[in-house]
Tab-separated table of C-alpha atoms in Angstrom:
chain	number	residue	atom	x	y	z
G	226	MET	CA	32.153	-0.785	12.573
G	227	GLY	CA	29.004	1.161	13.030
G	228	ARG	CA	27.676	0.733	9.265
G	229	ILE	CA	28.291	-2.978	9.977
G	230	LYS	CA	26.228	-3.105	13.001
G	231	LYS	CA	23.416	-1.185	11.129
G	232	ARG	CA	23.428	-3.528	8.532
G	233	ILE	CA	23.392	-6.601	10.792
G	234	ALA	CA	20.352	-5.027	12.513
G	235	LEU	CA	18.792	-4.641	9.320
G	236	VAL	CA	19.204	-8.178	8.263
G	237	LEU	CA	18.111	-9.636	11.843
G	238	ALA	CA	14.976	-7.250	11.588
G	239	ALA	CA	14.272	-8.863	8.375
G	240	MET	CA	14.651	-12.291	9.458
G	241	THR	CA	12.318	-11.724	12.473
G	242	VAL	CA	9.653	-10.424	10.305
G	243	ALA	CA	10.061	-13.158	7.835
G	244	LEU	CA	9.810	-15.841	10.451
G	245	SER	CA	7.010	-14.309	11.879
G	246	LEU	CA	5.236	-14.373	8.580
G	247	SER	CA	6.558	-18.237	7.877
G	248	ALA	CA	4.969	-19.391	11.172
G	249	CYS	CA	1.695	-17.936	10.128
G	250	GLY	CA	2.069	-19.607	6.635
G	251	GLY	CA	2.964	-16.253	4.862
G	252	GLY	CA	5.752	-17.270	2.565
G	253	GLY	CA	8.578	-15.474	4.682
G	254	GLU	CA	11.358	-16.561	2.926
G	255	LEU	CA	10.287	-15.329	-0.284
G	256	LEU	CA	9.566	-11.815	1.595
G	257	LEU	CA	12.810	-12.053	3.124
G	258	GLY	CA	14.815	-12.242	-0.191
G	259	TYR	CA	12.684	-9.526	-1.703
G	260	TYR	CA	13.598	-7.196	1.407
G	261	LEU	CA	17.188	-8.031	1.222
G	262	TYR	CA	17.188	-7.169	-2.562
G	263	GLN	CA	15.540	-3.954	-1.832
G	264	GLN	CA	18.314	-3.065	1.015
G	265	LEU	CA	20.922	-3.688	-1.579
G	266	LEU	CA	19.442	-1.467	-4.039
G	267	ASN	CA	18.481	1.359	-1.566
G	268	ASN	CA	21.729	0.901	0.806
G	269	GLY	CA	23.916	-0.582	-1.606
G	270	SER	CA	26.938	1.574	-1.006
G	271	SER	CA	29.908	0.839	1.030
G	272	SER	CA	29.701	4.640	1.949
G	273	GLN	CA	33.437	4.512	1.000
G	274	LYS	CA	35.217	6.404	-2.086
G	275	MET	CA	37.404	4.947	-4.592
G	276	ILE	CA	40.025	6.606	-6.743
G	277	TRP	CA	40.010	6.205	-10.426
G	278	SER	CA	43.438	7.551	-11.824
G	279	SER	CA	46.225	7.015	-14.273
G	280	VAL	CA	47.295	9.094	-17.398
G	281	VAL	CA	45.622	10.024	-20.717
G	282	THR	CA	47.745	9.684	-23.929
G	283	ASP	CA	47.267	9.934	-27.550
G	284	GLY	CA	48.205	7.429	-30.289
G	285	THR	CA	52.005	8.264	-29.859
G	286	ASN	CA	51.900	7.838	-25.907
G	287	LYS	CA	52.184	11.617	-25.514
G	288	PRO	CA	50.570	12.713	-22.261
G	289	LEU	CA	47.655	15.175	-22.846
G	290	LYS	CA	46.758	18.092	-20.694
G	291	GLY	CA	43.458	19.794	-20.537
G	292	TYR	CA	41.256	16.528	-21.378
G	293	THR	CA	38.364	16.119	-18.826
G	294	VAL	CA	37.928	12.463	-17.672
G	295	GLU	CA	34.357	11.686	-16.258
G	296	ILE	CA	33.277	8.657	-14.258
G	297	LEU	CA	29.673	7.800	-14.037
G	298	ALA	CA	28.153	5.403	-11.484
G	299	ASN	CA	24.978	4.016	-13.103
G	300	ARG	CA	22.524	3.007	-10.634
G	301	PRO	CA	19.332	1.103	-10.903
G	302	ASP	CA	17.350	4.372	-10.051
G	303	PRO	CA	18.847	7.009	-12.540
G	304	ALA	CA	18.081	9.824	-9.862
G	305	SER	CA	20.810	8.240	-7.921
G	306	ASP	CA	23.560	8.117	-10.633
G	307	GLU	CA	26.647	10.097	-9.710
G	308	ARG	CA	29.125	11.541	-12.028
G	309	LYS	CA	32.708	12.941	-11.047
G	310	SER	CA	35.162	14.405	-13.219
G	311	ALA	CA	38.698	15.822	-13.198
G	312	VAL	CA	41.180	17.732	-15.829
G	313	THR	CA	44.323	16.073	-16.710
G	314	ASN	CA	47.443	18.083	-15.657
G	315	ASP	CA	50.519	18.750	-17.613
G	316	THR	CA	51.692	15.006	-17.489
G	317	GLY	CA	48.426	13.990	-18.611
G	318	GLN	CA	47.451	12.506	-15.345
G	319	TYR	CA	43.999	12.406	-13.677
G	320	SER	CA	42.441	11.329	-10.226
G	321	VAL	CA	38.745	10.870	-9.757
G	322	ALA	CA	37.216	10.112	-6.497
G	323	ILE	CA	33.714	8.759	-6.484
G	324	MET	CA	31.603	6.636	-4.386
G	325	TRP	CA	31.782	2.865	-4.805
G	326	TYR	CA	28.311	1.102	-4.987
G	327	GLN	CA	27.805	-2.577	-4.904
G	328	VAL	CA	24.839	-2.341	-7.772
G	329	ALA	CA	26.243	0.079	-10.159
G	330	ALA	CA	27.778	-0.156	-13.811
G	331	TYR	CA	30.521	2.329	-13.964
G	332	GLU	CA	31.346	4.343	-17.194
G	333	ILE	CA	34.322	6.379	-18.248
G	334	SER	CA	34.298	8.992	-20.741
G	335	VAL	CA	36.965	11.421	-21.775
G	336	TYR	CA	36.127	15.001	-23.323
G	337	TYR	CA	38.084	17.636	-24.987
G	338	GLN	CA	36.747	21.138	-25.561
G	339	ASN	CA	33.266	19.423	-24.651
G	340	THR	CA	33.669	16.851	-27.493
G	341	THR	CA	33.811	13.384	-26.603
G	342	VAL	CA	36.518	11.608	-27.739
G	343	TYR	CA	36.717	8.365	-25.682
G	344	HIS	CA	34.045	6.137	-23.843
G	345	ASP	CA	34.149	2.940	-22.155
G	346	ASN	CA	31.260	0.928	-20.337
G	347	ILE	CA	33.198	-0.624	-17.446
G	348	GLY	CA	30.260	-2.353	-15.915
G	349	PRO	CA	30.448	-3.275	-11.887
G	350	VAL	CA	33.675	-3.077	-10.212
G	351	PHE	CA	35.322	-4.508	-6.902
G	352	TYR	CA	35.729	-2.100	-4.089
G	353	GLN	CA	39.259	-1.159	-4.768
G	354	ASN	CA	41.125	1.911	-6.322
G	355	GLN	CA	41.060	1.629	-10.285
G	356	THR	CA	43.948	2.406	-12.610
G	357	ARG	CA	42.847	2.964	-15.982
G	358	ASP	CA	45.327	4.181	-18.732
G	359	ILE	CA	43.254	5.870	-21.407
G	360	GLN	CA	44.700	6.341	-25.051
G	361	VAL	CA	42.648	8.639	-27.366
G	362	PRO	CA	42.947	9.412	-30.990
G	363	THR	CA	45.415	11.998	-31.869
G	364	VAL	CA	43.416	15.322	-31.763
G	365	SER	CA	44.138	17.881	-34.690
G	366	THR	CA	43.526	21.225	-33.488
G	367	VAL	CA	43.811	24.668	-35.560
G	368	ALA	CA	44.711	28.294	-34.903
G	369	VAL	CA	41.566	30.342	-35.644
G	370	SER	CA	42.855	33.820	-36.783
G	371	GLY	CA	41.649	36.739	-38.845
G	372	THR	CA	40.340	40.367	-38.347
G	373	VAL	CA	37.503	42.208	-36.575
G	374	VAL	CA	35.903	45.208	-38.346
G	375	ASP	CA	33.292	47.480	-38.110
G	376	GLY	CA	30.226	48.018	-40.687
G	377	ALA	CA	32.367	50.454	-42.988
G	378	GLY	CA	35.414	47.925	-42.911
G	379	ALA	CA	37.709	49.705	-40.608
G	380	ALA	CA	39.823	47.454	-38.368
G	381	SER	CA	38.156	47.279	-34.569
G	382	SER	CA	40.511	46.988	-31.892
G	383	GLN	CA	39.842	45.920	-28.153
G	384	ALA	CA	37.024	43.531	-29.700
G	385	PHE	CA	36.104	40.373	-27.525
G	386	VAL	CA	36.429	37.433	-29.797
G	387	CYS	CA	35.621	33.642	-28.892
G	388	VAL	CA	34.795	30.340	-30.526
G	389	ALA	CA	31.806	28.101	-30.567
G	390	ARG	CA	31.009	24.770	-32.297
G	391	PRO	CA	27.489	24.785	-33.781
G	392	GLN	CA	25.995	21.568	-35.196
G	393	SER	CA	25.147	23.109	-38.412
G	394	LEU	CA	24.476	26.491	-40.160
G	395	GLY	CA	21.627	28.421	-38.412
G	396	ASP	CA	21.281	25.983	-35.328
G	397	THR	CA	21.780	27.450	-31.829
G	398	PRO	CA	25.464	27.090	-31.176
G	399	ASP	CA	26.993	24.649	-28.463
G	400	THR	CA	28.751	26.114	-25.483
G	401	LEU	CA	32.002	28.177	-26.183
G	402	VAL	CA	35.437	26.507	-26.736
G	403	LYS	CA	37.314	26.138	-23.524
G	404	ASN	CA	41.004	26.490	-22.682
G	405	ALA	CA	43.045	24.005	-20.419
G	406	GLU	CA	41.894	25.640	-17.528
G	407	GLY	CA	38.219	24.847	-18.271
G	408	LYS	CA	37.370	28.708	-18.951
G	409	THR	CA	36.279	30.335	-22.104
G	410	ALA	CA	39.210	30.513	-24.607
G	411	TYR	CA	38.991	34.363	-25.693
G	412	MET	CA	40.923	37.355	-26.771
G	413	LEU	CA	40.649	41.148	-27.339
G	414	THR	CA	41.901	42.092	-30.475
G	415	ASN	CA	44.938	44.277	-30.994
G	416	ASN	CA	45.459	47.710	-32.645
G	417	THR	CA	44.887	46.391	-36.107
G	418	GLY	CA	41.851	44.413	-35.343
G	419	VAL	CA	43.755	41.089	-35.526
G	420	TYR	CA	42.675	38.098	-33.266
G	421	LEU	CA	44.235	34.611	-32.659
G	422	ILE	CA	42.969	31.562	-30.806
G	423	GLU	CA	45.112	28.510	-30.676
G	424	ASN	CA	44.547	24.823	-30.314
G	425	VAL	CA	40.805	24.921	-31.264
G	426	PHE	CA	39.365	21.492	-31.975
G	427	GLY	CA	36.361	20.435	-33.859
G	428	SER	CA	34.078	21.568	-36.774
G	429	PRO	CA	32.200	23.302	-37.804
G	430	LEU	CA	33.546	26.422	-35.895
G	431	LEU	CA	31.587	29.606	-35.273
G	432	ILE	CA	33.848	32.978	-34.542
G	433	ALA	CA	31.840	35.374	-32.459
G	434	GLY	CA	32.871	39.074	-32.090
G	435	PHE	CA	31.452	41.750	-29.608
G	436	SER	CA	32.167	45.524	-28.746
G	437	PRO	CA	30.031	47.448	-26.636
G	438	SER	CA	30.152	50.206	-29.415
G	439	LEU	CA	29.635	47.898	-32.442
G	440	GLY	CA	27.488	44.885	-31.017
G	441	PHE	CA	27.800	41.380	-32.235
G	442	GLY	CA	29.321	39.662	-35.287
G	443	TYR	CA	29.958	36.205	-36.363
G	444	TYR	CA	32.026	34.251	-38.890
G	445	TYR	CA	31.125	30.453	-39.893
G	446	ILE	CA	33.541	27.894	-40.961
G	447	ASP	CA	32.425	24.490	-42.135
G	448	ALA	CA	35.526	22.687	-42.476
G	449	PRO	CA	38.380	24.366	-40.368
G	450	SER	CA	41.868	23.548	-41.872
G	451	SER	CA	45.696	24.814	-41.421
G	452	VAL	CA	44.851	26.966	-44.311
G	453	ASN	CA	41.040	27.884	-43.380
G	454	ALA	CA	40.614	28.359	-39.895
G	455	GLY	CA	39.453	32.143	-39.525
G	456	GLY	CA	38.119	35.131	-41.327
G	457	THR	CA	36.920	38.685	-40.988
G	458	VAL	CA	34.137	39.239	-38.502
G	459	THR	CA	31.974	42.124	-39.042
G	460	LEU	CA	30.649	44.027	-35.997
G	461	PRO	CA	27.817	46.004	-38.071
G	462	GLY	CA	26.853	48.376	-34.949
G	463	LYS	CA	24.228	48.478	-31.942
G	464	THR	CA	21.863	51.167	-32.999
G	465	PRO	CA	18.622	50.094	-34.704
G	466	ILE	CA	18.331	50.537	-38.471
G	467	PRO	CA	15.305	50.816	-40.652
G	468	VAL	CA	14.747	47.773	-42.799
G	469	ARG	CA	12.167	48.155	-45.761
G	470	VAL	CA	10.869	45.817	-48.127
G	471	ARG	CA	10.867	46.479	-52.078
G	472	VAL	CA	8.003	44.418	-53.912
G	473	LEU	CA	8.886	43.362	-57.440
G	474	ASN	CA	6.828	41.612	-60.191
G	475	THR	CA	8.302	38.724	-62.240
G	476	ALA	CA	10.262	41.186	-64.528
G	477	SER	CA	11.898	42.600	-61.337
G	478	GLU	CA	10.067	45.883	-61.857
G	479	PRO	CA	8.973	47.532	-58.632
G	480	LEU	CA	5.127	47.464	-58.068
G	481	ALA	CA	4.791	50.986	-57.025
G	482	ASN	CA	1.418	52.338	-55.257
G	483	THR	CA	-0.129	49.015	-55.318
G	484	ILE	CA	-2.503	47.409	-53.103
G	485	LEU	CA	-1.812	43.545	-53.137
G	486	PRO	CA	-4.627	40.982	-53.809
G	487	VAL	CA	-5.326	39.055	-50.644
G	488	ASP	CA	-3.593	35.853	-52.058
G	489	PHE	CA	-0.209	37.851	-52.628
G	490	ARG	CA	-0.268	39.649	-49.395
G	491	PHE	CA	2.847	37.952	-47.511
G	492	LYS	CA	4.740	38.268	-44.221
G	493	ILE	CA	8.594	38.617	-44.146
G	494	LYS	CA	10.438	37.313	-41.138
G	495	LEU	CA	13.945	38.100	-39.996
G	496	THR	CA	15.474	35.936	-37.343
G	497	PRO	CA	19.107	36.026	-35.782
G	498	THR	CA	21.380	33.418	-37.619
G	499	TYR	CA	23.085	32.637	-34.347
G	500	ASN	CA	22.793	33.632	-30.773
G	501	LEU	CA	25.582	33.518	-28.278
G	502	SER	CA	24.611	36.650	-26.268
G	503	THR	CA	24.050	34.895	-23.072
G	504	GLN	CA	27.416	32.812	-23.330
G	505	VAL	CA	29.328	36.031	-24.381
G	506	ALA	CA	27.977	38.157	-21.689
G	507	THR	CA	28.801	35.388	-19.270
G	508	ALA	CA	32.362	35.341	-20.346
G	509	VAL	CA	32.626	38.957	-20.324
G	510	ARG	CA	31.174	39.158	-16.859
G	511	ASP	CA	33.480	36.584	-15.485
G	512	ALA	CA	36.485	38.155	-17.153
G	513	SER	CA	35.482	41.591	-15.793
G	514	LEU	CA	35.881	43.121	-19.261
G	515	PHE	CA	34.537	46.578	-20.512
G	516	SER	CA	34.566	48.474	-17.302
G	517	GLY	CA	31.525	46.436	-15.820
G	518	ILE	CA	29.050	46.314	-18.464
G	519	THR	CA	26.202	44.118	-17.305
G	520	SER	CA	25.250	40.988	-19.056
G	521	GLU	CA	21.702	42.581	-19.574
G	522	GLU	CA	23.179	45.475	-21.538
G	523	ILE	CA	25.219	42.681	-23.645
G	524	ILE	CA	22.398	40.678	-24.431
G	525	ALA	CA	20.085	43.673	-25.372
G	526	MET	CA	22.693	44.500	-28.036
G	527	HIS	CA	22.043	41.302	-29.691
G	528	PRO	CA	19.779	41.027	-32.876
G	529	VAL	CA	16.233	39.856	-32.247
G	530	ALA	CA	13.745	38.328	-34.343
G	531	GLY	CA	11.061	40.775	-36.453
G	532	GLU	CA	8.415	40.102	-38.778
G	533	ALA	CA	6.110	42.328	-40.706
G	534	ASN	CA	2.866	41.788	-42.888
G	535	VAL	CA	3.084	43.314	-46.270
G	536	ALA	CA	-0.281	44.251	-48.113
G	537	SER	CA	0.449	47.465	-49.991
G	538	THR	CA	3.320	49.432	-51.610
G	539	SER	CA	3.876	53.259	-52.189
G	540	ALA	CA	6.484	55.040	-54.369
G	541	ASP	CA	9.315	52.712	-56.021
G	542	GLY	CA	7.513	49.698	-54.670
G	543	ILE	CA	8.397	50.241	-51.140
G	544	ALA	CA	6.008	48.400	-48.618
G	545	ASP	CA	4.088	50.721	-46.367
G	546	ILE	CA	5.951	49.049	-43.302
G	547	THR	CA	9.263	49.404	-41.595
G	548	LEU	CA	11.086	47.271	-39.386
G	549	ASN	CA	13.561	48.706	-36.806
G	550	LEU	CA	16.197	46.146	-36.082
G	551	VAL	CA	19.575	45.735	-34.274
G	552	PRO	CA	22.303	45.397	-37.161
G	553	GLY	CA	23.545	41.880	-37.535
G	554	ALA	CA	23.335	38.430	-39.210
G	555	TYR	CA	19.838	37.516	-40.027
G	556	LYS	CA	18.069	34.462	-41.673
G	557	LEU	CA	15.099	35.762	-43.904
G	558	GLU	CA	12.011	33.985	-44.607
G	559	LEU	CA	8.684	34.447	-46.594
G	560	ALA	CA	5.242	33.146	-45.476
G	561	SER	CA	1.684	33.898	-46.788
G	562	SER	CA	-0.189	36.373	-44.437
G	563	PRO	CA	-2.464	33.600	-43.292
G	564	GLY	CA	0.527	31.362	-42.601
G	565	GLY	CA	2.000	28.681	-44.883
G	566	VAL	CA	4.346	28.765	-47.977
G	567	PHE	CA	4.281	31.894	-50.216
G	568	PRO	CA	5.205	31.747	-53.761
G	569	GLY	CA	7.295	34.845	-53.802
G	570	VAL	CA	10.906	34.660	-53.629
G	571	LEU	CA	13.801	36.624	-51.943
G	572	VAL	CA	16.042	38.308	-54.261
G	573	GLY	CA	19.654	37.473	-52.939
G	574	SER	CA	20.888	35.252	-50.143
G	575	PHE	CA	18.362	34.300	-47.324
G	576	GLN	CA	21.290	34.802	-44.967
G	577	ARG	CA	21.970	38.519	-44.636
G	578	LEU	CA	24.171	40.823	-42.744
G	579	LEU	CA	22.231	44.078	-42.129
G	580	LYS	CA	24.595	46.709	-41.286
G	581	ASP	CA	23.730	49.857	-43.158
G	582	ALA	CA	23.109	52.757	-40.807
G	583	ALA	CA	21.039	54.642	-43.394
G	584	GLY	CA	18.717	51.519	-43.669
G	585	GLU	CA	18.392	48.240	-45.328
G	586	ILE	CA	15.994	47.525	-48.410
G	587	ILE	CA	15.068	43.719	-48.840
G	588	GLU	CA	13.654	42.962	-52.363
G	589	VAL	CA	10.719	40.357	-52.732
G	590	ARG	CA	9.845	39.078	-56.308
G	591	ILE	CA	6.094	37.906	-56.408
G	592	PRO	CA	4.230	36.386	-59.473
G	593	LEU	CA	2.301	39.470	-60.415
G	594	ALA	CA	2.533	40.830	-63.871
């Protein structure tokens, strides 16, 4: 009742102003209409909530558990938009309470493991509870399984394993896959290093492993299927290893004891292929794993970028520089020392797992006789 009185008071005040302006020949009717329109935008809420509810099913009318239903009130001022969501229960039911606005276009979306599986632009609605049955396409899930090993190939027990969905090879992965309770889906490997995470949806997939003693490892699956949804994750270690560069000529012979001409000096860059350090650190902390290891300690174990300029070589064509890097998966790139594209080529894949405690040698072939 108080809100109604407030609105009447606002309208009466507007009419008083408008009539005063009209008496002075000021176009009060137009101002009154504009004022009331602004009040509709600025105060266009009934200050009452309505409930959006019903059930989410698949193409066979099977109720779906663990799906997030989000309601968006899209208002004239984007800063005033409102979003509310809820997760479906065992019987596929959801219930979302959100404010009703006189001026708002409503949208409803359904997500499964952070992926949109349904969206509908509803538009304006009357002030009443909304019953919306939602049917989404049948979601095909896979069981991600495999083994975690150390740099020497031995099984790694009690290693943390989780799954993410990167957009493409080398891109920063999206958030980790969630379970039906909205928490990170993870497990610790058993005594033989085996892991199994079920009901994983989407592609591609990135399996991430972590151990306080062995660091980070990854396994990328471009197109997961029932026969290809896992693999061996190698945890290469956490102690920095020396990375050296051997320079070869076009005949693949080492350029020993050579000062490279200015035009053939180059820069080698190594950047982590993936980086889930922050997400893994958060998940480990939230689950109170590994005897209270801190997020900062976990993040510090992840591979970081490194680069070096190569201008000369010593015996066996080894460059006079050494990089000390955390073991892990890296992308390799060559550039001319001043910047730009370098005519040399890397020998081997530009995606490398660096894991040899004794040190790694990367070979670069440049067009010198």
